[in-house]
Coordinates of C-alpha atoms and ligand atoms in Angstrom, one line a residue:
M1 CA 100.2 124.3 25.4
S2 CA 101.8 124.0 28.9
S3 CA 101.8 127.8 29.4
E4 CA 98.0 128.0 28.6
L5 CA 97.7 125.2 31.4
L6 CA 99.8 127.0 33.9
R7 CA 97.7 130.2 33.5
Q8 CA 94.6 128.2 34.5
I9 CA 96.0 127.0 37.8
P10 CA 93.8 128.9 40.3
K11 CA 95.6 131.3 42.9
T12 CA 96.0 130.1 46.4
D13 CA 93.8 132.7 48.0
L14 CA 90.9 132.3 45.7
M15 CA 90.9 128.4 46.7
L16 CA 91.2 129.4 50.4
S17 CA 88.1 131.7 50.2
R18 CA 85.9 128.7 49.0
P19 CA 83.5 127.9 51.8
A20 CA 84.3 124.3 52.3
L21 CA 88.1 125.1 52.7
R22 CA 87.2 127.9 55.1
E23 CA 85.3 125.5 57.1
A24 CA 88.2 123.0 56.9
G25 CA 90.4 125.8 58.2
E26 CA 88.4 126.0 61.4
R27 CA 88.7 122.3 61.8
Y28 CA 92.3 121.6 60.8
S29 CA 93.8 125.2 61.3
R30 CA 94.2 127.6 58.5
A31 CA 97.9 127.1 58.1
L32 CA 97.5 123.4 57.5
V33 CA 94.7 123.9 54.9
K34 CA 97.0 126.6 53.1
A35 CA 99.6 124.1 53.0
A36 CA 97.6 121.5 51.5
V37 CA 96.3 123.8 48.8
Q38 CA 99.8 124.9 47.9
S39 CA 100.9 121.2 47.7
Q40 CA 98.0 120.4 45.4
L41 CA 98.6 123.4 43.2
D42 CA 102.3 122.6 43.0
A43 CA 101.6 119.1 42.0
L44 CA 99.3 120.4 39.2
R45 CA 102.0 122.8 38.1
D46 CA 104.6 120.1 38.0
A47 CA 102.3 117.7 36.1
A48 CA 101.4 120.5 33.6
M49 CA 105.2 121.3 33.1
S50 CA 106.0 117.6 32.6
G51 CA 103.2 117.2 30.1
A52 CA 101.4 114.5 32.2
L53 CA 98.5 116.9 32.5
T54 CA 96.5 117.8 29.4
E55 CA 93.5 119.5 31.0
M56 CA 93.4 121.6 34.3
P57 CA 90.9 120.2 36.8
D58 CA 88.1 122.7 37.9
A59 CA 88.3 124.3 41.2
Q60 CA 85.8 122.0 42.7
S61 CA 87.9 119.0 41.8
I62 CA 90.9 120.8 43.3
E63 CA 89.0 121.5 46.4
A64 CA 87.9 117.7 46.8
A65 CA 91.6 116.7 46.3
V66 CA 92.8 119.0 49.0
L67 CA 90.0 117.9 51.5
S68 CA 90.9 114.2 50.8
S69 CA 94.6 114.8 51.3
L70 CA 93.9 116.5 54.6
E71 CA 91.7 113.6 55.6
H72 CA 94.1 110.9 54.4
G73 CA 97.4 112.5 55.8
G74 CA 98.2 113.4 52.2
L75 CA 99.8 116.6 53.5
Y76 CA 102.6 114.5 54.9
S77 CA 105.7 113.7 52.8
L78 CA 106.1 110.2 54.4
R79 CA 102.8 108.4 54.1
R80 CA 101.1 105.1 53.6
V81 CA 101.1 103.9 49.9
I82 CA 99.4 101.0 48.3
N83 CA 102.0 98.5 47.0
A84 CA 100.5 96.8 43.9
T85 CA 103.9 95.9 42.4
G86 CA 104.0 92.4 43.7
V87 CA 107.5 93.1 45.1
V88 CA 107.2 92.0 48.8
L89 CA 110.3 93.8 50.2
H90 CA 110.4 96.8 48.1
T91 CA 113.3 98.9 49.4
N92 CA 111.8 102.1 48.1
L93 CA 108.4 101.3 49.7
G94 CA 109.7 100.8 53.2
R95 CA 110.5 97.0 53.0
A96 CA 108.6 95.0 55.5
P97 CA 105.2 96.3 56.6
L98 CA 104.2 95.5 60.2
G99 CA 101.1 93.6 60.9
G100 CA 98.2 95.3 63.0
E101 CA 99.1 93.9 66.3
A102 CA 102.7 94.7 65.9
A103 CA 101.9 98.3 64.9
A104 CA 99.7 98.5 68.0
H105 CA 102.4 97.3 70.2
V106 CA 104.9 99.8 68.6
A107 CA 102.2 102.6 69.2
A108 CA 101.6 101.7 72.8
V109 CA 105.3 102.0 73.4
A110 CA 105.7 105.1 71.6
Q111 CA 102.6 106.8 73.3
G112 CA 104.4 107.1 76.6
Y113 CA 107.5 106.2 78.4
C114 CA 109.0 102.8 78.3
N115 CA 111.9 100.8 80.0
L116 CA 114.1 101.3 77.2
E117 CA 117.3 101.4 79.3
Y118 CA 115.8 100.6 82.6
D119 CA 116.0 97.4 84.4
L120 CA 112.5 97.0 86.1
A121 CA 113.6 94.2 88.5
A122 CA 116.7 96.0 89.8
G123 CA 115.2 99.5 89.6
R124 CA 118.2 101.0 87.9
R125 CA 119.7 101.7 84.6
G126 CA 119.7 98.7 82.2
S127 CA 120.5 97.9 78.6
R128 CA 118.5 98.6 75.5
Y129 CA 120.0 95.4 74.0
A130 CA 118.6 93.2 76.8
H131 CA 115.0 93.4 75.3
V132 CA 115.8 91.0 72.6
E133 CA 119.3 89.5 73.2
K134 CA 117.9 86.3 75.0
L135 CA 115.2 85.8 72.6
L136 CA 117.6 86.0 69.7
C137 CA 119.9 83.4 71.3
E138 CA 117.0 81.0 72.0
L139 CA 115.8 81.2 68.5
T140 CA 119.1 80.7 66.9
G141 CA 121.3 78.8 69.2
A142 CA 123.8 81.8 69.2
E143 CA 125.9 82.3 72.4
A144 CA 125.3 86.1 72.1
A145 CA 123.4 88.5 70.0
M146 CA 122.9 92.5 69.6
V147 CA 121.2 94.6 67.2
V148 CA 121.9 98.0 65.7
N149 CA 120.2 100.4 63.4
N150 CA 120.7 98.5 60.1
N151 CA 122.7 95.6 58.7
A152 CA 125.2 98.1 56.8
G153 CA 126.0 99.4 60.3
A154 CA 126.2 95.8 61.8
V155 CA 128.7 94.8 59.1
F156 CA 130.8 98.1 59.6
L157 CA 130.8 97.8 63.4
A158 CA 132.0 94.1 63.3
L159 CA 134.7 94.9 60.9
N160 CA 135.7 98.0 62.9
T161 CA 135.9 96.0 66.1
L162 CA 137.1 92.8 65.0
A163 CA 139.3 93.6 62.0
K164 CA 140.4 97.2 62.1
G165 CA 144.2 97.3 60.8
R166 CA 143.9 93.8 59.8
G167 CA 143.5 91.8 56.3
V168 CA 140.0 90.5 55.7
A169 CA 139.8 88.1 52.8
V170 CA 136.6 88.4 50.6
S171 CA 135.9 86.5 47.3
R172 CA 135.8 88.7 44.2
G173 CA 132.6 87.1 43.5
E174 CA 131.2 88.7 46.6
L175 CA 132.4 92.2 46.3
V176 CA 129.0 93.5 45.6
E177 CA 126.9 96.7 45.7
I178 CA 123.4 96.5 47.4
G179 CA 120.7 99.1 46.9
G180 CA 123.1 101.5 45.3
S181 CA 124.8 102.6 48.5
F182 CA 126.1 99.5 50.5
R183 CA 129.3 98.6 48.6
V184 CA 131.3 95.9 50.3
P185 CA 134.8 97.4 49.3
E186 CA 133.8 100.9 50.7
I187 CA 132.3 99.7 53.9
M188 CA 135.4 97.7 54.6
R189 CA 137.7 100.6 53.8
E190 CA 135.8 102.9 56.0
S191 CA 135.8 100.4 58.8
G192 CA 139.7 100.5 58.8
A193 CA 139.9 96.7 57.7
E194 CA 142.1 96.0 54.8
L195 CA 140.4 94.2 51.8
L196 CA 142.2 91.3 50.5
E197 CA 140.5 90.2 47.3
V198 CA 140.6 86.4 46.6
G199 CA 139.7 84.2 43.9
T200 CA 137.9 85.3 40.8
T201 CA 134.4 86.6 39.8
N202 CA 132.9 83.2 39.1
K203 CA 135.2 80.9 41.1
T204 CA 136.9 81.0 44.5
H205 CA 138.7 77.9 46.0
P206 CA 139.6 76.9 49.5
R207 CA 143.3 77.5 48.5
D208 CA 142.6 81.2 47.7
Y209 CA 141.4 81.8 51.3
I210 CA 144.2 79.7 52.8
S211 CA 146.9 81.7 50.8
A212 CA 145.4 85.0 52.1
M213 CA 145.7 83.9 55.7
D214 CA 149.1 82.1 55.3
D215 CA 150.8 84.4 52.9
Y216 CA 149.0 87.7 53.3
G217 CA 148.3 87.7 57.0
A218 CA 144.7 87.8 56.7
G219 CA 143.0 87.6 60.2
M220 CA 139.4 87.2 59.2
L221 CA 137.5 85.6 56.3
L222 CA 134.3 87.4 55.2
K223 CA 131.4 85.7 53.3
V224 CA 128.8 88.1 51.7
H225 CA 125.4 87.0 50.4
T226 CA 125.2 88.3 46.7
S227 CA 122.0 89.6 47.5
N228 CA 120.8 91.2 44.3
F229 CA 122.1 88.9 41.7
V230 CA 122.7 85.1 41.0
M231 CA 125.6 83.7 39.1
L232 CA 124.9 80.8 36.8
G233 CA 127.0 78.4 34.8
F234 CA 130.7 77.7 35.6
T235 CA 130.8 78.9 39.3
E236 CA 132.3 77.7 42.6
E237 CA 132.3 79.1 46.1
V238 CA 133.5 77.8 49.4
S239 CA 131.0 76.7 51.9
V240 CA 130.6 78.4 55.4
R241 CA 131.7 75.1 57.0
E242 CA 135.0 74.9 54.9
L243 CA 135.7 78.7 55.5
A244 CA 135.2 78.2 59.2
Q245 CA 137.8 75.4 59.2
I246 CA 140.2 77.3 57.3
A247 CA 139.8 80.3 59.6
H248 CA 139.9 78.4 62.9
E249 CA 142.9 76.3 62.1
R250 CA 144.8 79.5 61.7
G251 CA 143.5 81.4 64.8
G252 CA 141.3 83.7 62.5
L253 CA 137.7 84.5 62.5
L254 CA 134.9 83.9 60.0
M255 CA 132.1 86.6 59.5
H256 CA 129.2 85.9 57.4
D257 CA 127.0 88.9 56.1
L258 CA 124.0 87.0 55.3
G259 CA 122.0 90.1 54.3
S260 CA 118.6 88.5 54.9
G261 CA 117.5 85.4 56.6
F262 CA 114.5 83.5 58.4
M263 CA 114.6 82.3 61.9
F264 CA 113.3 78.7 60.7
P265 CA 114.1 76.7 57.5
A266 CA 112.6 78.2 54.3
E267 CA 110.6 74.9 53.8
A268 CA 108.5 75.7 56.8
L269 CA 107.1 78.5 54.8
G270 CA 106.7 76.4 51.7
L271 CA 109.7 78.3 49.9
H272 CA 112.5 76.5 48.5
D273 CA 115.1 79.2 49.0
G274 CA 116.3 81.5 51.8
H275 CA 118.6 80.9 54.5
A276 CA 117.6 80.1 58.2
V277 CA 120.1 82.5 60.1
W278 CA 121.2 79.7 62.4
S279 CA 122.5 77.4 59.7
S280 CA 125.6 79.7 59.3
L281 CA 126.2 79.7 63.1
R282 CA 125.9 75.8 63.2
D283 CA 128.2 75.6 60.3
G284 CA 130.9 77.5 62.2
A285 CA 130.7 81.2 61.6
D286 CA 131.9 83.4 64.5
I287 CA 129.7 86.4 63.5
V288 CA 126.5 86.5 61.3
C289 CA 124.7 89.6 60.4
F290 CA 121.5 90.2 58.6
S291 CA 118.6 92.9 58.2
A292 CA 115.7 93.0 60.5
D293 CA 113.5 94.3 57.8
K294 CA 114.1 91.9 55.1
L295 CA 113.0 88.2 55.3
L296 CA 112.6 88.5 59.0
G297 CA 109.8 91.0 58.3
T298 CA 109.8 93.7 60.8
A299 CA 111.3 97.4 61.2
Q300 CA 114.7 98.5 60.2
G301 CA 117.5 97.0 62.2
G302 CA 120.7 95.1 61.9
I303 CA 121.1 91.8 63.9
L304 CA 124.4 90.4 65.0
L305 CA 124.8 86.9 66.3
G306 CA 127.8 85.0 67.3
R307 CA 130.6 84.1 69.8
R308 CA 130.2 85.8 73.1
E309 CA 133.7 87.3 73.2
C310 CA 133.2 88.9 69.8
I311 CA 129.7 90.2 70.5
E312 CA 131.0 91.7 73.8
R313 CA 133.7 93.5 72.1
I314 CA 131.4 94.9 69.5
K315 CA 129.1 96.2 72.3
K316 CA 132.0 98.0 73.8
N317 CA 133.0 99.9 70.6
Q318 CA 132.1 103.5 71.1
L319 CA 130.8 103.6 67.5
T320 CA 127.9 101.3 68.7
R321 CA 126.5 104.4 70.4
M322 CA 126.2 106.0 67.0
L323 CA 124.6 103.1 65.2
R324 CA 122.0 102.2 68.0
I325 CA 118.5 100.9 67.3
D326 CA 115.7 103.1 68.4
K327 CA 112.9 102.2 70.7
L328 CA 110.2 102.0 68.0
S329 CA 112.1 99.5 65.9
L330 CA 113.3 97.7 69.0
A331 CA 109.5 97.3 70.0
A332 CA 108.6 95.9 66.6
L333 CA 111.7 93.7 66.5
E334 CA 110.6 92.0 69.9
I335 CA 107.2 91.3 68.9
C336 CA 108.4 89.8 65.7
L337 CA 110.9 87.5 67.5
Q338 CA 108.0 86.4 69.9
Y339 CA 106.1 85.5 66.8
C340 CA 109.1 83.6 65.5
R341 CA 108.9 81.1 68.4
D342 CA 106.5 79.2 66.2
S343 CA 106.7 79.1 62.4
Q344 CA 103.0 78.8 61.9
L345 CA 102.4 81.8 64.1
A346 CA 104.9 84.0 62.3
A347 CA 103.6 83.0 58.8
E348 CA 100.2 84.3 60.2
K349 CA 101.3 87.5 61.8
L350 CA 104.0 88.7 59.8
P351 CA 102.7 90.3 56.5
T352 CA 106.1 89.7 54.8
L353 CA 106.0 86.0 55.4
R354 CA 102.3 85.7 54.6
M355 CA 102.9 87.4 51.2
L356 CA 106.1 85.5 50.4
S357 CA 104.3 82.0 51.2
M358 CA 101.1 82.9 49.3
K359 CA 100.6 80.3 46.6
A360 CA 99.7 81.0 43.0
E361 CA 96.1 79.5 43.7
E362 CA 95.5 82.1 46.5
C363 CA 96.8 85.0 44.5
R364 CA 94.3 83.9 41.8
E365 CA 91.4 84.0 44.1
R366 CA 92.3 87.3 45.5
A367 CA 92.8 88.8 42.1
E368 CA 89.4 87.4 41.0
A369 CA 87.7 88.9 44.0
L370 CA 89.4 92.3 43.1
R371 CA 88.4 91.8 39.5
Q372 CA 84.8 91.4 40.4
L373 CA 85.0 94.4 43.0
I374 CA 86.3 96.8 40.2
A375 CA 83.9 95.5 37.7
A376 CA 80.9 96.1 40.1
R377 CA 82.1 99.7 41.0
V378 CA 83.0 100.9 37.8
P379 CA 80.4 100.1 35.1
G380 CA 82.0 99.5 31.6
C381 CA 85.4 98.9 32.9
E382 CA 86.4 95.2 31.9
P383 CA 89.3 94.3 34.3
R384 CA 91.2 91.3 33.3
L385 CA 93.3 88.6 35.3
V386 CA 96.8 88.3 34.3
E387 CA 99.5 85.9 35.4
V388 CA 102.6 87.6 36.8
G389 CA 105.9 86.8 38.4
D390 CA 106.2 88.6 41.7
E391 CA 109.4 89.0 43.6
A392 CA 110.7 88.8 47.3
G393 CA 112.7 91.9 46.5
G394 CA 115.1 93.6 48.8
G395 CA 117.9 91.5 47.3
S396 CA 116.7 88.7 49.8
L397 CA 115.8 85.8 47.3
P398 CA 117.7 86.7 44.3
G399 CA 116.4 84.9 41.1
V400 CA 113.5 83.5 42.6
T401 CA 110.0 84.3 40.9
L402 CA 107.0 83.9 42.9
P403 CA 104.1 82.9 40.5
G404 CA 101.3 85.5 41.2
W405 CA 98.3 87.0 39.7
A406 CA 97.2 90.7 38.9
V407 CA 94.3 92.5 37.6
A408 CA 94.9 94.5 34.5
V409 CA 92.7 97.5 34.0
D410 CA 92.5 99.9 30.8
F411 CA 91.7 103.4 31.1
P412 CA 90.2 104.8 28.1
G413 CA 91.7 108.1 26.9
L414 CA 94.7 107.8 29.1
S415 CA 98.1 106.4 28.1
V416 CA 99.4 103.7 30.4
E417 CA 102.0 106.2 31.8
E418 CA 99.4 108.9 32.3
A419 CA 97.3 106.4 34.2
E420 CA 100.1 105.1 36.4
A421 CA 101.1 108.8 37.1
R422 CA 97.6 109.7 38.3
L423 CA 97.4 106.6 40.5
R424 CA 100.7 107.6 42.1
A425 CA 99.4 111.2 42.5
R426 CA 96.4 110.3 45.0
S427 CA 96.3 111.1 48.6
V428 CA 96.9 107.4 49.2
P429 CA 99.2 106.8 46.3
I430 CA 99.0 103.5 44.3
I431 CA 102.2 102.2 43.0
A432 CA 101.1 100.0 40.2
R433 CA 103.0 97.8 37.8
V434 CA 103.2 98.7 34.2
N435 CA 104.1 96.3 31.4
R436 CA 102.7 95.4 28.0
D437 CA 99.5 94.3 29.5
G438 CA 98.8 97.9 30.7
V439 CA 98.4 99.0 34.3
L440 CA 98.4 96.1 36.5
F441 CA 97.7 95.6 40.3
S442 CA 99.5 92.6 41.6
V443 CA 97.6 91.3 44.5
R444 CA 100.3 89.5 46.6
T445 CA 101.4 92.7 48.1
L446 CA 97.9 94.3 48.6
F447 CA 96.4 94.4 52.2
E448 CA 92.7 93.5 52.8
R449 CA 91.7 97.1 53.0
D450 CA 93.4 98.2 49.8
G451 CA 90.7 96.7 47.5
E452 CA 88.1 99.3 48.2
E453 CA 90.6 102.1 47.7
L454 CA 91.8 100.6 44.3
A455 CA 88.2 100.3 43.0
L456 CA 87.6 103.9 44.1
A457 CA 90.7 105.0 42.3
V458 CA 89.8 103.2 39.1
G459 CA 86.3 104.7 39.2
E460 CA 87.6 108.2 39.5
L461 CA 90.0 107.7 36.7
W462 CA 87.4 106.3 34.5
G463 CA 84.8 109.0 35.4
K464 CA 87.3 111.8 34.4
E465 CA 87.2 110.6 30.8
K466 CA 83.5 109.9 30.4
Ligands
PLP1 C1 120.6 94.4 52.4 C2 122.1 93.9 52.6 C3 122.9 94.8 53.3 C4 122.5 96.2 53.9 O1 121.4 96.0 54.8 P1 120.6 97.2 55.3 O2 119.8 96.7 56.5 O3 119.8 97.6 54.2 O4 121.6 98.1 55.9 C5 124.3 94.4 53.7 N1 124.7 93.2 53.2 C6 123.9 92.4 52.5 C7 124.3 91.0 51.9 C8 122.5 92.7 52.1 O5 121.8 92.0 51.5

């Protein structure tokens, strides 16, 4: 069956000789068109081999797919996708999206030169960190701040600077793995700090930390947000305030890897969970670090806040140079922080916050609008509204379900898996949600412009089978 299908795949040269593709070659360059044809044919070969494809599309459809991929940047490996999963900070889908104005600001900085490390007032070399340090301090009350390329880098750098060759006490309940690659014990070993495990998985008491410092010589206590899981039942952990007191009475430091946080109380967004990053500082942590691309809602980055002497030492660490943030992420971070001066403005301008604070009622209205759009565009299709539990994702609000709504669509003649795969194979791929209700488009994570594209995609899949 599959070998018969493979034989039906047209030859590249035959495709390239078609008038529409010859003409496209003049517009885009022949080399690009050839690459687009090959990538289209490769995808068909893969689909035929895996059994996802049961019938070879004709040359005309392949040609249309090639043209569409050229037009929509489908030739690129890294490209825009439509997130219909309802997972707001989807780590596999690039975490926090930027809003239009933020993206335009980044583009403006990218399109020419910028004062990345140039002090405009003095007319000489400046610091890349200066662009956001003051803002971060204003927003959080921190004495000092700096940013690096991600939070894993921030944790590593802080440990390497402040605890290399020293014992660092961490609760056994917080020795987590995040995103499959960030493992607290391993980061700690690589940083040169010595891990002192304290307490048990479910319970850690103040006396456990005290003993680590008094009996085993720990110089730092580290608290880690257990980002991607929650422990229920018989559990106990020590608060930041208590840990700070224990550390400071013994001349040690307290670091809090918060993972993710807001610049204002979660209640300002109508959420019941999620830390304001300054609460840890206020409670006495010497260093607090978190990702820029989780709840804060901007491009990739790791933010360090804390006591001036700690931050100054971190800045002087040679490794900082290897973990530095790039100018585009920095531009995105600065505009995000400007928005954060006002929680209402931030909730309006930052897509992540807008999506997180979207109430079920609004999701329902959006889902209904999408349902009507699809029904109008695709005669015969009867899309349904389905209640779903959306997620913050990115390990940012573990255990929190965001009540949302989705549109479910049936594709006659296609299995749910086949429909999901075809949506994913489009030049603007659609990442849908699949469960016992079929293929679902959760509306929380959709942008305004995505509706038309979704309706078009549903129409094409329907048309195929008619
Ligand atoms: C996500 C996370 C990290 C890693 O942050 P990146 O920005 O992805 O490098 C580290 N610690 C905690 C607690 C996290 O949640």
